[in-house]
Amino acid sequence: MLPGMGADETILRVRGLKKTFKTGFLGRSGFQALAGVDLEVGRGQVFGLLGPNGAGKTTMIKILLDLVRDYEGQAEIFGLPPSHALSRRKVGYLPEAHRMPTYLTGWQVMMLFGMLAGKPRKDIEKRAAALLDRVGMLRDSKRKVREYSKGMQQRLGLAQALVHDPQLILLDEPTDGVDPVGRKVIRDMVTEAKQAGCTIFINSHLLNEVELVCDRVVILNKGLILSQGSIEDLTPNADATMFDLAREVPDMEQLLAGIGTGYRAMGRGFELVVDDAGLDATIDRLRSSGHTIRGISRRRRTLEESFINLVEDSSGGGQA
C-alpha cells in the first residue's frame, strides 16, 4: 500500500479522458479513440473493461501505463499520474500480444522482470517459484520460451505480471489461447489476488469469463461509456421466459406486440423478457389465439446478451 492510502482508497481514476489520433496529410484529419471517459476502480475490485474492437479499450490501457501521453483529461493510479515512478512500480501488466525473449527459459523470464521491478534477487526467487508452481509451469521453467505453446506462454505471462507483488494488475485478454483447465487456474489466481487486496483490471472478449470473476464492468464503444456497474446492474432484465408451444407460429412476434422485450424465436416456441403482469398477458394472448402452451421455463440472461444489446443500440465504430 502506498503511503497515506487506506483500504477503501480509489486505486484507479480517470476523468474526462479524451484521446484523438491524427491521421492523413500533416495530421489534418483524425479519429477520437476516447471521447470523455469517467470511471473509478476501488481497492480489491476485479473490474472488467468490455467493448467491441475499436471501442477505445487499448488506448485507455496505454494511457494508464504511460505509453500514450498526449491526451486530455485526468488519469491517476494510486492518486498519482501514470508517469510517476512510485505508481508504476506497483502495477503488473499482461499485454494481449506479449513478447518475451524466446532464448530465455521461463525461470530466467521471471528473474528478469522481477529485477527490472527493483526487487531483491532472493525475494524474486521465492515468489517466482511459488507463481510458476501456481500456474503449472514450474516443471517446465528450465525450458526455453521458444519451446512453449501459446497457452504456456500466456500462463508464464500471468506469472511475470505478478512476480513483483503489484497492487494493481492490468490483464489484457488473459485467457487468450488458454485451455479450459488453464482458464480456471487464471480465474482462481485473480480471485486469490483480490482476496490479498490487489485490484485487477481486465480487458477481455470472453464475456462469460468476465461474468465469473468481475465485481464491476464498464462497456465502452466509440470512445464512450455505454454502461457501467455490477453484473446485476448490467443485466436488470435477468430472467428470460421461454414458452414451448404445440406448433410453430410464424407471426408470433406480431401477435405479442407490446408485451415484454427481447423477443427471440426458438423452434416451436419463443423467448421473451416479461415481468409477472407481462407473463399473464402473454399466456392470455396465446390462449385467446388458440395456441397450446406445452411448457414455460425461465433462464437468467447473460452479460454477453446485455453487452450485444447495448452495442447494437449504440451508433457505429471508432478505433482503439
GROMACS .gro file of C-alpha atoms in nm:
model
  320
    1MET     CA    1   0.000   0.000   0.000
    2LEU     CA    2   0.134   0.341  -0.089
    3PRO     CA    3   0.187   0.592   0.191
    4GLY     CA    4  -0.136   0.753   0.309
    5MET     CA    5  -0.364   0.510   0.126
    6GLY     CA    6  -0.648   0.338   0.310
    7ALA     CA    7  -0.828   0.011   0.249
    8ASP     CA    8  -1.120   0.191   0.080
    9GLU     CA    9  -0.899   0.406  -0.144
   10THR     CA   10  -0.975   0.455  -0.511
   11ILE     CA   11  -0.684   0.291  -0.693
   12LEU     CA   12  -0.757   0.398  -1.049
   13ARG     CA   13  -0.942   0.711  -1.155
   14VAL     CA   14  -0.999   0.878  -1.493
   15ARG     CA   15  -1.192   1.199  -1.550
   16GLY     CA   16  -1.293   1.344  -1.886
   17LEU     CA   17  -1.040   1.126  -2.063
   18LYS     CA   18  -1.010   1.211  -2.433
   19LYS     CA   19  -0.766   1.100  -2.698
   20THR     CA   20  -0.766   1.188  -3.069
   21PHE     CA   21  -0.521   1.029  -3.310
   22LYS     CA   22  -0.415   1.248  -3.600
   23THR     CA   23  -0.415   1.090  -3.945
   24GLY     CA   24  -0.388   1.199  -4.305
   25PHE     CA   25  -0.161   1.457  -4.465
   26LEU     CA   26   0.002   1.677  -4.198
   27GLY     CA   27  -0.237   1.531  -3.942
   28ARG     CA   28  -0.530   1.732  -4.073
   29SER     CA   29  -0.777   1.453  -4.006
   30GLY     CA   30  -0.812   1.203  -3.727
   31PHE     CA   31  -1.038   0.993  -3.512
   32GLN     CA   32  -1.134   1.017  -3.148
   33ALA     CA   33  -1.046   0.698  -2.962
   34LEU     CA   34  -1.174   0.826  -2.627
   35ALA     CA   35  -1.446   1.088  -2.604
   36GLY     CA   36  -1.465   1.185  -2.237
   37VAL     CA   37  -1.445   0.877  -2.015
   38ASP     CA   38  -1.504   0.883  -1.638
   39LEU     CA   39  -1.453   0.583  -1.414
   40GLU     CA   40  -1.314   0.477  -1.077
   41VAL     CA   41  -1.183   0.143  -0.957
   42GLY     CA   42  -1.153   0.075  -0.585
   43ARG     CA   43  -0.905  -0.132  -0.390
   44GLY     CA   44  -0.970  -0.505  -0.405
   45GLN     CA   45  -1.209  -0.487  -0.700
   46VAL     CA   46  -1.199  -0.702  -1.011
   47PHE     CA   47  -1.303  -0.459  -1.284
   48GLY     CA   48  -1.386  -0.562  -1.640
   49LEU     CA   49  -1.328  -0.338  -1.941
   50LEU     CA   50  -1.556  -0.451  -2.225
   51GLY     CA   51  -1.618  -0.331  -2.577
   52PRO     CA   52  -1.601  -0.434  -2.943
   53ASN     CA   53  -1.286  -0.393  -3.149
   54GLY     CA   54  -1.213  -0.024  -3.192
   55ALA     CA   55  -1.403   0.080  -2.878
   56GLY     CA   56  -1.104   0.256  -2.718
   57LYS     CA   57  -1.004  -0.012  -2.466
   58THR     CA   58  -0.641  -0.046  -2.578
   59THR     CA   59  -0.597   0.331  -2.586
   60MET     CA   60  -0.719   0.358  -2.227
   61ILE     CA   61  -0.484   0.085  -2.108
   62LYS     CA   62  -0.189   0.251  -2.284
   63ILE     CA   63  -0.270   0.581  -2.114
   64LEU     CA   64  -0.283   0.408  -1.775
   65LEU     CA   65   0.057   0.252  -1.847
   66ASP     CA   66   0.209   0.586  -1.957
   67LEU     CA   67   0.258   0.451  -2.310
   68VAL     CA   68   0.033   0.725  -2.452
   69ARG     CA   69   0.092   1.068  -2.301
   70ASP     CA   70  -0.072   1.319  -2.533
   71TYR     CA   71  -0.431   1.315  -2.406
   72GLU     CA   72  -0.691   1.540  -2.249
   73GLY     CA   73  -0.845   1.489  -1.908
   74GLN     CA   74  -0.707   1.325  -1.597
   75ALA     CA   75  -0.572   0.977  -1.531
   76GLU     CA   76  -0.447   0.868  -1.188
   77ILE     CA   77  -0.312   0.547  -1.040
   78PHE     CA   78  -0.275   0.545  -0.660
   79GLY     CA   79  -0.352   0.918  -0.672
   80LEU     CA   80  -0.050   0.982  -0.894
   81PRO     CA   81  -0.011   1.035  -1.270
   82PRO     CA   82   0.072   0.719  -1.468
   83SER     CA   83   0.421   0.856  -1.535
   84HIS     CA   84   0.515   0.867  -1.166
   85ALA     CA   85   0.778   0.605  -1.076
   86LEU     CA   86   0.614   0.523  -0.742
   87SER     CA   87   0.285   0.426  -0.905
   88ARG     CA   88   0.449   0.238  -1.193
   89ARG     CA   89   0.637   0.009  -0.954
   90LYS     CA   90   0.303  -0.106  -0.811
   91VAL     CA   91   0.150  -0.207  -1.146
   92GLY     CA   92   0.166  -0.551  -1.307
   93TYR     CA   93   0.078  -0.587  -1.674
   94LEU     CA   94   0.000  -0.874  -1.908
   95PRO     CA   95  -0.029  -0.743  -2.267
   96GLU     CA   96  -0.259  -0.907  -2.518
   97ALA     CA   97   0.026  -0.988  -2.758
   98HIS     CA   98   0.315  -1.011  -2.513
   99ARG     CA   99   0.663  -1.087  -2.639
  100MET     CA  100   0.912  -1.247  -2.402
  101PRO     CA  101   1.273  -1.320  -2.508
  102THR     CA  102   1.240  -1.664  -2.665
  103TYR     CA  103   1.604  -1.752  -2.593
  104LEU     CA  104   1.542  -1.730  -2.218
  105THR     CA  105   1.396  -2.002  -2.000
  106GLY     CA  106   1.072  -1.945  -1.812
  107TRP     CA  107   1.272  -1.910  -1.491
  108GLN     CA  108   1.502  -1.651  -1.647
  109VAL     CA  109   1.200  -1.451  -1.766
  110MET     CA  110   1.066  -1.437  -1.411
  111MET     CA  111   1.402  -1.327  -1.275
  112LEU     CA  112   1.442  -1.064  -1.547
  113PHE     CA  113   1.106  -0.899  -1.486
  114GLY     CA  114   1.141  -0.918  -1.111
  115MET     CA  115   1.481  -0.747  -1.122
  116LEU     CA  116   1.352  -0.482  -1.364
  117ALA     CA  117   1.092  -0.401  -1.098
  118GLY     CA  118   1.372  -0.345  -0.847
  119LYS     CA  119   1.304  -0.643  -0.622
  120PRO     CA  120   1.586  -0.822  -0.432
  121ARG     CA  121   1.700  -1.142  -0.602
  122LYS     CA  122   1.620  -1.360  -0.302
  123ASP     CA  123   1.263  -1.230  -0.290
  124ILE     CA  124   1.222  -1.281  -0.664
  125GLU     CA  125   1.342  -1.641  -0.648
  126LYS     CA  126   1.097  -1.729  -0.373
  127ARG     CA  127   0.800  -1.560  -0.538
  128ALA     CA  128   0.889  -1.686  -0.888
  129ALA     CA  129   0.893  -2.046  -0.768
  130ALA     CA  130   0.555  -2.008  -0.599
  131LEU     CA  131   0.394  -1.838  -0.900
  132LEU     CA  132   0.534  -2.081  -1.156
  133ASP     CA  133   0.405  -2.367  -0.946
  134ARG     CA  134   0.064  -2.198  -0.918
  135VAL     CA  135   0.027  -2.163  -1.297
  136GLY     CA  136   0.154  -2.516  -1.356
  137MET     CA  137   0.481  -2.406  -1.517
  138LEU     CA  138   0.742  -2.487  -1.253
  139ARG     CA  139   0.833  -2.821  -1.409
  140ASP     CA  140   0.883  -2.652  -1.748
  141SER     CA  141   1.057  -2.342  -1.613
  142LYS     CA  142   1.402  -2.457  -1.730
  143ARG     CA  143   1.286  -2.490  -2.090
  144LYS     CA  144   1.329  -2.209  -2.344
  145VAL     CA  145   1.028  -1.987  -2.409
  146ARG     CA  146   1.052  -2.078  -2.779
  147GLU     CA  147   0.950  -2.431  -2.684
  148TYR     CA  148   0.630  -2.321  -2.509
  149SER     CA  149   0.283  -2.344  -2.658
  150LYS     CA  150   0.070  -2.029  -2.672
  151GLY     CA  151  -0.117  -2.137  -2.361
  152MET     CA  152   0.208  -2.200  -2.172
  153GLN     CA  153   0.339  -1.857  -2.273
  154GLN     CA  154   0.015  -1.699  -2.153
  155ARG     CA  155   0.044  -1.868  -1.813
  156LEU     CA  156   0.407  -1.757  -1.789
  157GLY     CA  157   0.296  -1.406  -1.882
  158LEU     CA  158   0.048  -1.400  -1.597
  159ALA     CA  159   0.315  -1.519  -1.354
  160GLN     CA  160   0.560  -1.247  -1.465
  161ALA     CA  161   0.288  -0.983  -1.423
  162LEU     CA  162   0.263  -1.085  -1.056
  163VAL     CA  163   0.628  -1.152  -0.977
  164HIS     CA  164   0.698  -0.810  -0.819
  165ASP     CA  165   0.388  -0.831  -0.596
  166PRO     CA  166   0.190  -0.546  -0.760
  167GLN     CA  167  -0.112  -0.376  -0.606
  168LEU     CA  168  -0.280  -0.310  -0.942
  169ILE     CA  169  -0.282  -0.576  -1.215
  170LEU     CA  170  -0.380  -0.492  -1.574
  171LEU     CA  171  -0.469  -0.803  -1.773
  172ASP     CA  172  -0.531  -0.770  -2.147
  173GLU     CA  173  -0.705  -1.085  -2.279
  174PRO     CA  174  -0.552  -1.303  -2.003
  175THR     CA  175  -0.721  -1.628  -2.112
  176ASP     CA  176  -0.646  -1.595  -2.484
  177GLY     CA  177  -0.512  -1.925  -2.616
  178VAL     CA  178  -0.551  -2.100  -2.281
  179ASP     CA  179  -0.735  -2.432  -2.246
  180PRO     CA  180  -1.031  -2.473  -2.004
  181VAL     CA  181  -0.809  -2.603  -1.722
  182GLY     CA  182  -0.570  -2.311  -1.766
  183ARG     CA  183  -0.860  -2.064  -1.772
  184LYS     CA  184  -0.980  -2.195  -1.437
  185VAL     CA  185  -0.630  -2.157  -1.293
  186ILE     CA  186  -0.623  -1.794  -1.411
  187ARG     CA  187  -0.971  -1.727  -1.268
  188ASP     CA  188  -0.865  -1.875  -0.935
  189MET     CA  189  -0.548  -1.663  -0.932
  190VAL     CA  190  -0.750  -1.349  -1.000
  191THR     CA  191  -0.975  -1.436  -0.706
  192GLU     CA  192  -0.673  -1.503  -0.483
  193ALA     CA  193  -0.514  -1.171  -0.582
  194LYS     CA  194  -0.838  -0.992  -0.497
  195GLN     CA  195  -0.854  -1.163  -0.157
  196ALA     CA  196  -0.497  -1.044  -0.095
  197GLY     CA  197  -0.610  -0.684  -0.151
  198CYS     CA  198  -0.500  -0.641  -0.512
  199THR     CA  199  -0.705  -0.454  -0.768
  200ILE     CA  200  -0.745  -0.627  -1.105
  201PHE     CA  201  -0.840  -0.451  -1.429
  202ILE     CA  202  -0.934  -0.699  -1.703
  203ASN     CA  203  -0.987  -0.640  -2.074
  204SER     CA  204  -1.142  -0.949  -2.234
  205HIS     CA  205  -1.362  -1.056  -2.523
  206LEU     CA  206  -1.469  -1.367  -2.330
  207LEU     CA  207  -1.769  -1.223  -2.151
  208ASN     CA  208  -1.857  -1.549  -1.980
  209GLU     CA  209  -1.514  -1.537  -1.814
  210VAL     CA  210  -1.568  -1.175  -1.711
  211GLU     CA  211  -1.906  -1.263  -1.565
  212LEU     CA  212  -1.745  -1.528  -1.345
  213VAL     CA  213  -1.476  -1.309  -1.186
  214CYS     CA  214  -1.562  -0.938  -1.212
  215ASP     CA  215  -1.727  -0.729  -0.941
  216ARG     CA  216  -1.795  -0.443  -1.178
  217VAL     CA  217  -1.770  -0.383  -1.551
  218VAL     CA  218  -1.777  -0.093  -1.793
  219ILE     CA  219  -1.896  -0.126  -2.152
  220LEU     CA  220  -1.716   0.104  -2.392
  221ASN     CA  221  -1.798   0.179  -2.756
  222LYS     CA  222  -1.676   0.451  -2.990
  223GLY     CA  223  -1.479   0.604  -2.706
  224LEU     CA  224  -1.785   0.646  -2.486
  225ILE     CA  225  -1.912   0.455  -2.184
  226LEU     CA  226  -2.243   0.290  -2.266
  227SER     CA  227  -2.297   0.146  -1.920
  228GLN     CA  228  -2.109   0.056  -1.603
  229GLY     CA  229  -2.185  -0.113  -1.275
  230SER     CA  230  -2.210  -0.458  -1.122
  231ILE     CA  231  -2.308  -0.763  -1.326
  232GLU     CA  232  -2.654  -0.735  -1.171
  233ASP     CA  233  -2.673  -0.367  -1.269
  234LEU     CA  234  -2.597  -0.450  -1.632
  235THR     CA  235  -2.845  -0.737  -1.650
  236PRO     CA  236  -3.158  -0.577  -1.498
  237ASN     CA  237  -3.385  -0.796  -1.710
  238ALA     CA  238  -3.210  -1.107  -1.595
  239ASP     CA  239  -3.489  -1.358  -1.631
  240ALA     CA  240  -3.594  -1.455  -1.982
  241THR     CA  241  -3.911  -1.665  -2.003
  242MET     CA  242  -3.918  -1.947  -2.257
  243PHE     CA  243  -4.251  -2.066  -2.396
  244ASP     CA  244  -4.280  -2.409  -2.558
  245LEU     CA  245  -4.582  -2.437  -2.789
  246ALA     CA  246  -4.752  -2.732  -2.956
  247ARG     CA  247  -4.672  -2.596  -3.301
  248GLU     CA  248  -4.460  -2.331  -3.469
  249VAL     CA  249  -4.628  -1.993  -3.524
  250PRO     CA  250  -4.463  -1.774  -3.794
  251ASP     CA  251  -4.634  -1.449  -3.687
  252MET     CA  252  -4.575  -1.487  -3.313
  253GLU     CA  253  -4.373  -1.166  -3.269
  254GLN     CA  254  -4.655  -0.966  -3.426
  255LEU     CA  255  -4.911  -1.144  -3.208
  256LEU     CA  256  -4.719  -1.045  -2.893
  257ALA     CA  257  -4.656  -0.683  -2.996
  258GLY     CA  258  -4.649  -0.455  -2.693
  259ILE     CA  259  -4.566  -0.728  -2.442
  260GLY     CA  260  -4.218  -0.760  -2.294
  261THR     CA  261  -3.884  -0.712  -2.468
  262GLY     CA  262  -3.611  -0.917  -2.633
  263TYR     CA  263  -3.837  -1.148  -2.834
  264ARG     CA  264  -3.650  -1.440  -2.989
  265ALA     CA  265  -3.799  -1.731  -3.186
  266MET     CA  266  -3.688  -2.076  -3.069
  267GLY     CA  267  -3.823  -2.361  -3.284
  268ARG     CA  268  -4.182  -2.425  -3.181
  269GLY     CA  269  -4.156  -2.167  -2.908
  270PHE     CA  270  -4.002  -1.833  -2.824
  271GLU     CA  271  -3.822  -1.640  -2.554
  272LEU     CA  272  -3.938  -1.311  -2.405
  273VAL     CA  273  -3.836  -1.091  -2.112
  274VAL     CA  274  -4.151  -1.014  -1.913
  275ASP     CA  275  -4.249  -0.923  -1.559
  276ASP     CA  276  -4.532  -1.104  -1.379
  277ALA     CA  277  -4.801  -0.891  -1.543
  278GLY     CA  278  -4.639  -0.945  -1.883
  279LEU     CA  279  -4.630  -1.319  -1.823
  280ASP     CA  280  -5.004  -1.325  -1.753
  281ALA     CA  281  -5.072  -1.110  -2.060
  282THR     CA  282  -4.863  -1.341  -2.280
  283ILE     CA  283  -5.045  -1.651  -2.159
  284ASP     CA  284  -5.384  -1.486  -2.210
  285ARG     CA  285  -5.298  -1.372  -2.561
  286LEU     CA  286  -5.166  -1.713  -2.661
  287ARG     CA  287  -5.471  -1.894  -2.531
  288SER     CA  288  -5.719  -1.649  -2.681
  289SER     CA  289  -5.548  -1.702  -3.018
  290GLY     CA  290  -5.591  -2.078  -2.992
  291HIS     CA  291  -5.230  -2.173  -2.916
  292THR     CA  292  -5.149  -2.461  -2.682
  293ILE     CA  293  -4.871  -2.395  -2.430
  294ARG     CA  294  -4.671  -2.709  -2.359
  295GLY     CA  295  -4.433  -2.558  -2.109
  296ILE     CA  296  -4.294  -2.239  -1.954
  297SER     CA  297  -3.947  -2.203  -1.803
  298ARG     CA  298  -3.707  -1.927  -1.708
  299ARG     CA  299  -3.336  -1.874  -1.753
  300ARG     CA  300  -3.101  -1.599  -1.645
  301ARG     CA  301  -2.990  -1.362  -1.919
  302THR     CA  302  -2.614  -1.335  -1.961
  303LEU     CA  303  -2.378  -1.040  -1.959
  304GLU     CA  304  -2.299  -1.121  -2.322
  305GLU     CA  305  -2.663  -1.071  -2.423
  306SER     CA  306  -2.680  -0.737  -2.241
  307PHE     CA  307  -2.348  -0.635  -2.399
  308ILE     CA  308  -2.469  -0.716  -2.751
  309ASN     CA  309  -2.794  -0.527  -2.699
  310LEU     CA  310  -2.611  -0.217  -2.573
  311VAL     CA  311  -2.354  -0.216  -2.853
  312GLU     CA  312  -2.611  -0.278  -3.127
  313ASP     CA  313  -2.826   0.006  -2.992
  314SER     CA  314  -2.532   0.248  -2.996
  315SER     CA  315  -2.404   0.417  -3.311
  316GLY     CA  316  -2.110   0.299  -3.536
  317GLY     CA  317  -1.744   0.233  -3.456
  318GLY     CA  318  -1.425   0.406  -3.364
  319GLN     CA  319  -1.078   0.276  -3.326
  320ALA     CA  320  -0.854   0.179  -3.040
   0.00000   0.00000   0.00000
